[in-house]
Coordinates of C-alpha atoms and ligand atoms in Angstrom, one line a residue:
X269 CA 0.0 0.0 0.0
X270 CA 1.4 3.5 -0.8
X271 CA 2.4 5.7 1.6
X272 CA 2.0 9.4 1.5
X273 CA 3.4 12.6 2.7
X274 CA 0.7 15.4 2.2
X275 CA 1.5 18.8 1.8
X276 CA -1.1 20.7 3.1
X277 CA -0.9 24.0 1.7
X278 CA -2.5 27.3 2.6
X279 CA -1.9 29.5 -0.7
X280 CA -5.1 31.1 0.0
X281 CA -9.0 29.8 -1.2
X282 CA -11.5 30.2 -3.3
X283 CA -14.6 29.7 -0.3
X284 CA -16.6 28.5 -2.2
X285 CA -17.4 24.7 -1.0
X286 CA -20.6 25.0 0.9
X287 CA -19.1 22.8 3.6
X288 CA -15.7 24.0 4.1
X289 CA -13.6 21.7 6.8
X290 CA -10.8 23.9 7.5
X291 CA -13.3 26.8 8.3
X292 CA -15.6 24.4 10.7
X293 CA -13.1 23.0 12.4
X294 CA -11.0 26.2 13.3
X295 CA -7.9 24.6 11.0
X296 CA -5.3 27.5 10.3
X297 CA -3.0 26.6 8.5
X298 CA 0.2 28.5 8.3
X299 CA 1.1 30.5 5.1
X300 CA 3.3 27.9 2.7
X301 CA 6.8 29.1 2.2
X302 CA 9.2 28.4 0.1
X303 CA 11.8 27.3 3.0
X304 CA 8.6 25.7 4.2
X305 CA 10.2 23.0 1.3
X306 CA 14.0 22.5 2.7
X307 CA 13.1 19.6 4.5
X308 CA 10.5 18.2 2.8
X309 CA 13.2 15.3 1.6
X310 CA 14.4 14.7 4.7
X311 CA 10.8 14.2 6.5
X312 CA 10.3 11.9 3.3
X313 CA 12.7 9.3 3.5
X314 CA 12.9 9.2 7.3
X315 CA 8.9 8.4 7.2
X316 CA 9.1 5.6 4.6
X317 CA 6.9 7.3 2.3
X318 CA 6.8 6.8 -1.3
X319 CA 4.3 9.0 -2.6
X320 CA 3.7 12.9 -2.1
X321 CA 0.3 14.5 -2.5
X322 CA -0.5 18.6 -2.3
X323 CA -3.6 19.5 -1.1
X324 CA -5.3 22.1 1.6
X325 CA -5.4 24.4 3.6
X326 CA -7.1 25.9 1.0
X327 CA -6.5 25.2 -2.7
X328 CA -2.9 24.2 -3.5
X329 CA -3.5 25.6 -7.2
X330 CA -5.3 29.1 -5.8
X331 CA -3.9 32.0 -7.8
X332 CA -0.6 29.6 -8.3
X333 CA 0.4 32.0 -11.1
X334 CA 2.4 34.1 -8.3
X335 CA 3.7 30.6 -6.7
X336 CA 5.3 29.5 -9.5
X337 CA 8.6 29.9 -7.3
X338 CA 7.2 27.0 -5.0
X339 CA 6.1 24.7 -7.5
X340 CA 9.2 24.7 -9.4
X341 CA 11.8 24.5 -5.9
X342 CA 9.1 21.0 -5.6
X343 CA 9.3 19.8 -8.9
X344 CA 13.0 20.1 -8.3
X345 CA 13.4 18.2 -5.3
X346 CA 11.1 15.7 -6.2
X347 CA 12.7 14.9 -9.8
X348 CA 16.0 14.1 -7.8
X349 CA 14.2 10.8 -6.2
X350 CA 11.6 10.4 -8.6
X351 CA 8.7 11.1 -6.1
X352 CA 5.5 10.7 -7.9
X353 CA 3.3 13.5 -7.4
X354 CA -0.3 13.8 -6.9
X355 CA -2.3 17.2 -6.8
X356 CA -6.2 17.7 -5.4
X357 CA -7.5 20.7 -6.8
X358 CA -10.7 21.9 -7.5
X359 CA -9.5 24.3 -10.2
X360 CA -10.6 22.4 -13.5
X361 CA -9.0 24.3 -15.8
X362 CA -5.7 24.5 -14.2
X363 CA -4.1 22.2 -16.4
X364 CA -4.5 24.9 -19.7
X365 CA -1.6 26.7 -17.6
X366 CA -0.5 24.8 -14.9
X367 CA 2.2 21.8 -15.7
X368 CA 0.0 19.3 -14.5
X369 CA 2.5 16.8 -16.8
X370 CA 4.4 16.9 -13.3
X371 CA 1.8 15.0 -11.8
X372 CA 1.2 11.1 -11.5
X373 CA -2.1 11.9 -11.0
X374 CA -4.7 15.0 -10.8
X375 CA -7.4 14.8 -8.0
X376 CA -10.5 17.1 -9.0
X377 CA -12.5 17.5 -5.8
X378 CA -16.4 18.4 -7.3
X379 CA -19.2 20.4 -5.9
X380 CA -21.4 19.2 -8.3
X381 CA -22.5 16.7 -10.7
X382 CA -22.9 18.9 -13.8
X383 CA -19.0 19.9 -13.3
X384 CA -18.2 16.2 -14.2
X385 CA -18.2 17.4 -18.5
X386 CA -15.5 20.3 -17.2
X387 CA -13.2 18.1 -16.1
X388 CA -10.1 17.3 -18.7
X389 CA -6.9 15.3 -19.2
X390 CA -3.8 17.1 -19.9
X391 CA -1.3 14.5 -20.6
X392 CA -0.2 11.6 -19.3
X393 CA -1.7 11.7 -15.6
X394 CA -4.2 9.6 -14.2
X395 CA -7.9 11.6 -13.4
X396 CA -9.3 10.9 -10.4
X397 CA -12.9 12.8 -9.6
X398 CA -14.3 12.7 -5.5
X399 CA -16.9 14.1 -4.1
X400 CA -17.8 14.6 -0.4
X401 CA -21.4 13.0 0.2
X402 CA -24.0 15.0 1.5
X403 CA -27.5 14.5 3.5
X404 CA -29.2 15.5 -0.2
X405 CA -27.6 13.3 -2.3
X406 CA -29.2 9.9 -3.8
X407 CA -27.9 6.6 -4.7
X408 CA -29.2 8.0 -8.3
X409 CA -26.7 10.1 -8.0
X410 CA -24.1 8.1 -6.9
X411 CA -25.0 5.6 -10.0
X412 CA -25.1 8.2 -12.8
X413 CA -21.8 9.7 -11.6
X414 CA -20.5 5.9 -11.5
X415 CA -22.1 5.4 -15.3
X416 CA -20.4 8.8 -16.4
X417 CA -16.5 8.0 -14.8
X418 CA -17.3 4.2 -16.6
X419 CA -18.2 5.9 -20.0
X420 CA -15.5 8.3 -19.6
X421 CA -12.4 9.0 -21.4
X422 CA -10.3 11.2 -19.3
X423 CA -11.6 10.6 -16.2
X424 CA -10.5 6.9 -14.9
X425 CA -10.8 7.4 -10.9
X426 CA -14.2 7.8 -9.0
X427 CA -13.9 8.6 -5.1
X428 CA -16.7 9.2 -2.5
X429 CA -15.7 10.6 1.2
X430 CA -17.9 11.0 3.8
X431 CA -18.2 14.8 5.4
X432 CA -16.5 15.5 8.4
X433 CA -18.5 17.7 10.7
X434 CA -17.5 20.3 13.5
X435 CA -15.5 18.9 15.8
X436 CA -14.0 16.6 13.1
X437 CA -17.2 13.5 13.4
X438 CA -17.6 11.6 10.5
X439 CA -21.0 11.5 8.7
X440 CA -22.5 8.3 7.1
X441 CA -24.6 9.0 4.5
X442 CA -25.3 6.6 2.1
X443 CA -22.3 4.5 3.9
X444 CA -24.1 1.1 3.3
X445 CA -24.4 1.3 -1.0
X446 CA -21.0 3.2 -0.5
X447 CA -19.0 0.2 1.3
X448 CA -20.5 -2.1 -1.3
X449 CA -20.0 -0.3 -4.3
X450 CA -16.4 0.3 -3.0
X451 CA -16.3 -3.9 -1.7
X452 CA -17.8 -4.6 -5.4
X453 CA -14.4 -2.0 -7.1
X454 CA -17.2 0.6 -8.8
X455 CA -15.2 3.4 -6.6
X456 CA -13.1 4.2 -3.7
X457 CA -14.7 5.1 -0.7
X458 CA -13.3 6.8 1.8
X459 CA -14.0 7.3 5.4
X460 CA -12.6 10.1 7.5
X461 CA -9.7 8.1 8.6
X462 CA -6.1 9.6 8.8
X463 CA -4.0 7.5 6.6
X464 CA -1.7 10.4 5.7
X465 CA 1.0 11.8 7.2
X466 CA 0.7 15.7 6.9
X467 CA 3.4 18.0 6.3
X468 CA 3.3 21.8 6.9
X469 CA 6.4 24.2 6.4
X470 CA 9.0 21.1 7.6
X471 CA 6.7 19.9 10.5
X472 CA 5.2 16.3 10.6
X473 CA 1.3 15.2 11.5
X474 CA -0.2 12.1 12.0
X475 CA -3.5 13.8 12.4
X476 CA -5.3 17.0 10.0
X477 CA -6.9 17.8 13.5
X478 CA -3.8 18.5 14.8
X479 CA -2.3 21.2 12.5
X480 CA -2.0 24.5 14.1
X481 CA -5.2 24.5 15.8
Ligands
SF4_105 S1 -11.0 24.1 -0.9 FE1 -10.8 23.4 1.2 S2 -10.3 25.4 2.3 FE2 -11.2 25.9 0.3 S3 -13.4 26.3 0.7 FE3 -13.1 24.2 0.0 S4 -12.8 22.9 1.9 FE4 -12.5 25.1 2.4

């Protein structure tokens, strides 16, 4: 099973998930620097991890025109061990600017269903689409998003993670359809577990709920 460090990033956000976790929960996470990245190896190999991922904090691709200094110093680092990289981003269109050719594999994290015909492939990366399940969505849902990732293209990943809710609870909706459709390998579905290891400006945490509280 891979193991990942996650960079959790706080470039900034664009607000506008209608259930934001980092803004429920009181997470505030520290501005990402550039030094932030001098011991990002270091943490890497000592931890056993063989896969990095970026994601938030906010959005790791907000306004990432004027951190194009970051992204590179990465890139850098990680092309020296051959890290693959992974990057969760709600930003669909990133990839028209952005070199998402970097990444092993692009996470698009979607508000909603209709955003499923925005989402491209760049290159070579693998697609991945999750969405967060909420009280109002069906197993109708859940099956025509299945039928669209099936019929699909560029998209070749389908996640579903439950909601976390103030004071970091899991929700279950749906769990039941969700743990078979994941048992029967229609999707991936994710329960609020930590199975990261979370890494913020050189420090290490086994938990989210423990970042700078
Ligand atoms: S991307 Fe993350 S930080 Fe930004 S609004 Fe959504 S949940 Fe909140």
């Amino acid at each position: 099973m891979d193991k990942y460090m996650s960079i959790i990033t706080n470039f900034g956000c664009h607000g506008k998930c209608p259930y934001c976790i980092v803004r429920e929960n009181g997470i505030d996470v520290p501005e990402t620097t550039l030094e932030g990245l001098d011991s990002l190896l270091t943490r890497y190999v000592e931890n056993d991890c063989n896969f990095i991922s970026l994601s938030g904090g906010g959005d790791p691709l907000h306004e990432f025109r004027q951190h194009m200094d970051y992204y590179m110093k990465l890139f850098k680092l990680t092309r020296a061990l051959d890290i693959p990289l992974e990057m969760h981003t709600s930003y669909l269109d990133a990839g028209f600017a952005f070199p998402v050719e970097e990444f092993s594999r692009v996470v698009y994290h979607l508000r909603d269903i209709n955003k499923l015909n925005n989402v491209d492939k760049f290159g070579m990366e693998i697609v991945r689409v999750v969405f967060v399940v909420t009280e109002e969505m069906t197993v109708k849902d859940i099956d025509y998003i299945q039928m669209f990732v099936e019929e699909s293209d560029k998209i070749s990943e389908l996640s579903f993670r439950q909601m976390v809710g103030p004071n970091f609870e899991t929700q279950y909706w749906l769990h039941d359809y969700l743990k078979q459709g994941h048992e029967e390998g229609k999707w991936h579905y994710i329960e609020q577990n930590d199975y990261n290891l979370y890494y913020v400006n050189g420090q290490v945490y086994e938990k989210f709920s423990d970042i700078h509280k």
